[in-house]
XYZ file of N, CA and C in Angstrom:
219
model
N 100.910 134.298 61.511
C 100.600 133.850 62.857
C 99.287 134.476 63.309
N 98.494 133.706 64.009
C 97.219 134.199 64.512
C 97.465 135.011 65.779
N 97.148 136.287 65.742
C 97.350 137.167 66.889
C 96.011 137.458 67.538
N 95.982 137.327 68.868
C 94.752 137.620 69.579
C 95.091 138.175 70.948
N 94.091 138.783 71.561
C 94.238 139.318 72.909
C 93.042 138.831 73.715
N 93.312 138.434 74.954
C 92.242 137.986 75.829
C 91.796 139.157 76.690
N 90.506 139.397 76.712
C 89.942 140.507 77.472
C 89.071 139.925 78.575
N 89.370 140.286 79.817
C 88.553 139.859 80.944
C 87.809 141.065 81.476
N 86.577 140.855 81.864
C 85.792 141.963 82.379
C 84.872 141.457 83.469
N 84.580 142.329 84.374
C 83.685 142.013 85.479
C 82.569 143.033 85.437
N 81.383 142.550 85.324
C 80.243 143.444 85.207
C 79.206 143.038 86.240
N 78.676 144.025 86.949
C 77.637 143.716 87.930
C 76.261 143.726 87.283
N 76.254 143.660 85.974
C 74.986 143.595 85.259
C 74.821 142.208 84.658
N 73.635 141.719 84.635
C 73.366 140.430 83.998
C 72.799 140.664 82.602
N 73.149 141.782 82.029
C 72.631 142.153 80.709
C 72.933 141.066 79.694
N 71.942 140.720 78.925
C 72.137 139.674 77.930
C 72.741 140.244 76.644
N 72.573 141.521 76.412
C 73.099 142.129 75.189
C 74.353 142.930 75.522
N 75.518 142.282 75.342
C 76.794 142.952 75.580
C 77.621 142.884 74.307
N 78.222 144.000 73.962
C 78.948 144.096 72.700
C 80.299 144.770 72.931
N 81.349 144.205 72.308
C 82.664 144.846 72.291
C 82.774 145.666 71.017
N 83.230 146.902 71.165
C 83.475 147.786 70.025
C 84.961 148.110 69.981
N 85.569 148.017 68.802
C 86.953 148.420 68.626
C 86.963 149.631 67.711
N 87.543 150.732 68.210
C 87.647 151.961 67.415
C 89.110 152.365 67.319
N 89.432 153.119 66.266
C 90.798 153.633 66.159
C 90.892 154.970 66.888
N 92.061 155.588 66.826
C 92.297 156.827 67.573
C 91.416 157.982 67.097
N 90.883 157.883 65.871
C 90.024 158.948 65.361
C 88.562 158.720 65.738
N 88.273 157.564 66.369
C 86.902 157.240 66.728
C 86.173 156.416 65.691
N 86.869 156.058 64.602
C 86.256 155.246 63.551
C 86.043 153.824 64.067
N 84.828 153.310 63.901
C 84.496 151.960 64.328
C 85.174 150.955 63.401
N 85.995 150.073 63.978
C 86.736 149.089 63.199
C 86.021 147.746 63.188
N 85.547 147.292 64.359
C 84.800 146.047 64.400
C 83.947 145.971 65.659
N 82.947 145.105 65.613
C 82.093 144.847 66.772
C 81.998 143.339 66.947
N 81.869 142.911 68.190
C 81.675 141.492 68.474
C 80.672 141.355 69.608
N 79.632 140.590 69.368
C 78.646 140.315 70.411
C 79.224 139.281 71.365
N 78.928 139.430 72.642
C 79.410 138.503 73.657
C 78.291 137.569 74.073
N 78.672 136.363 74.451
C 77.688 135.400 74.942
C 77.225 135.806 76.330
N 75.985 135.503 76.636
C 75.430 135.819 77.951
C 76.237 135.104 79.033
N 76.627 135.843 80.069
C 77.393 135.277 81.165
C 78.891 135.202 80.923
N 79.339 135.535 79.731
C 80.763 135.490 79.395
C 81.527 136.552 80.192
N 82.633 136.167 80.830
C 83.441 137.124 81.600
C 84.830 137.317 81.005
N 85.132 136.602 79.927
C 86.371 136.850 79.185
C 86.094 136.548 77.716
N 86.870 137.182 76.863
C 86.645 137.038 75.428
C 87.982 137.140 74.716
N 88.212 136.263 73.746
C 89.429 136.331 72.946
C 89.114 137.077 71.662
N 89.826 138.173 71.467
C 89.595 139.044 70.315
C 90.747 138.884 69.335
N 90.452 138.513 68.100
C 91.485 138.403 67.079
C 91.902 139.805 66.638
N 93.201 140.061 66.669
C 93.696 141.370 66.226
C 94.349 141.269 64.849
N 94.224 140.104 64.204
C 94.787 139.919 62.861
C 94.329 140.982 61.862
N 93.020 141.336 61.855
C 92.580 142.316 60.843
C 93.019 143.752 61.134
N 93.596 143.995 62.303
C 93.975 145.358 62.674
C 95.378 145.701 62.184
N 95.516 146.885 61.623
C 96.835 147.387 61.256
C 97.562 147.800 62.534
N 98.893 147.826 62.535
C 99.600 148.298 63.731
C 99.132 149.700 64.117
N 98.945 149.916 65.413
C 98.508 151.226 65.878
C 97.810 151.148 67.216
N 97.174 152.248 67.590
C 96.462 152.370 68.860
C 94.969 152.225 68.618
N 94.317 151.504 69.505
C 92.879 151.271 69.399
C 92.245 151.371 70.782
N 90.940 151.539 70.802
C 90.169 151.494 72.036
C 89.177 150.345 71.929
N 89.105 149.538 72.986
C 88.144 148.445 73.056
C 87.133 148.823 74.129
N 85.880 148.964 73.739
C 84.827 149.377 74.658
C 83.808 148.260 74.841
N 83.331 148.126 76.053
C 82.270 147.175 76.370
C 80.992 147.953 76.633
N 79.943 147.588 75.921
C 78.626 148.181 76.131
C 77.659 147.073 76.545
N 76.786 147.391 77.485
C 75.761 146.437 77.922
C 74.410 147.115 77.823
N 73.492 146.482 77.124
C 72.140 147.017 76.932
C 72.177 148.452 76.390
N 73.191 148.764 75.576
C 73.290 150.085 74.973
C 74.011 151.118 75.815
N 74.470 150.738 77.011
C 75.173 151.678 77.886
C 76.659 151.338 77.954
N 77.487 152.370 77.951
C 78.931 152.180 78.043
C 79.308 151.638 79.414
N 80.132 150.584 79.455
C 80.567 149.990 80.715
C 82.026 150.344 80.992
N 82.910 150.092 80.025
C 84.315 150.444 80.214
C 85.037 150.467 78.877
N 86.201 151.110 78.879
C 87.049 151.204 77.698
C 88.491 150.979 78.105
N 89.214 150.200 77.300
C 90.651 149.998 77.513
C 91.386 150.308 76.224
N 92.666 150.679 76.369
C 93.489 150.970 75.193
C 94.188 149.702 74.740
N 94.254 149.490 73.449
C 94.916 148.338 72.845
C 95.978 148.854 71.882
N 97.178 148.351 72.005
C 98.258 148.740 71.091
C 98.680 147.506 70.318
N 98.583 147.570 68.993
C 99.067 146.477 68.155
C 100.364 146.916 67.519
N 101.390 146.118 67.727
C 102.715 146.449 67.169
C 102.885 145.822 65.810
């Protein structure tokens, strides 16, 4: 089954370069996904992730915007 999570974000920046980073609990980078300009929600496939705890971070123009915890069962 295709597993995914929808991530919504609100940013007061019109930054064209926004990237989602997924890291594991040790800080190891698992995957990155570039976001389209103006995008306020993104569907992230969690199929490649093993069960566990992850952090999903949004960066805009190289600056950290926010981080949320993701748990895959």
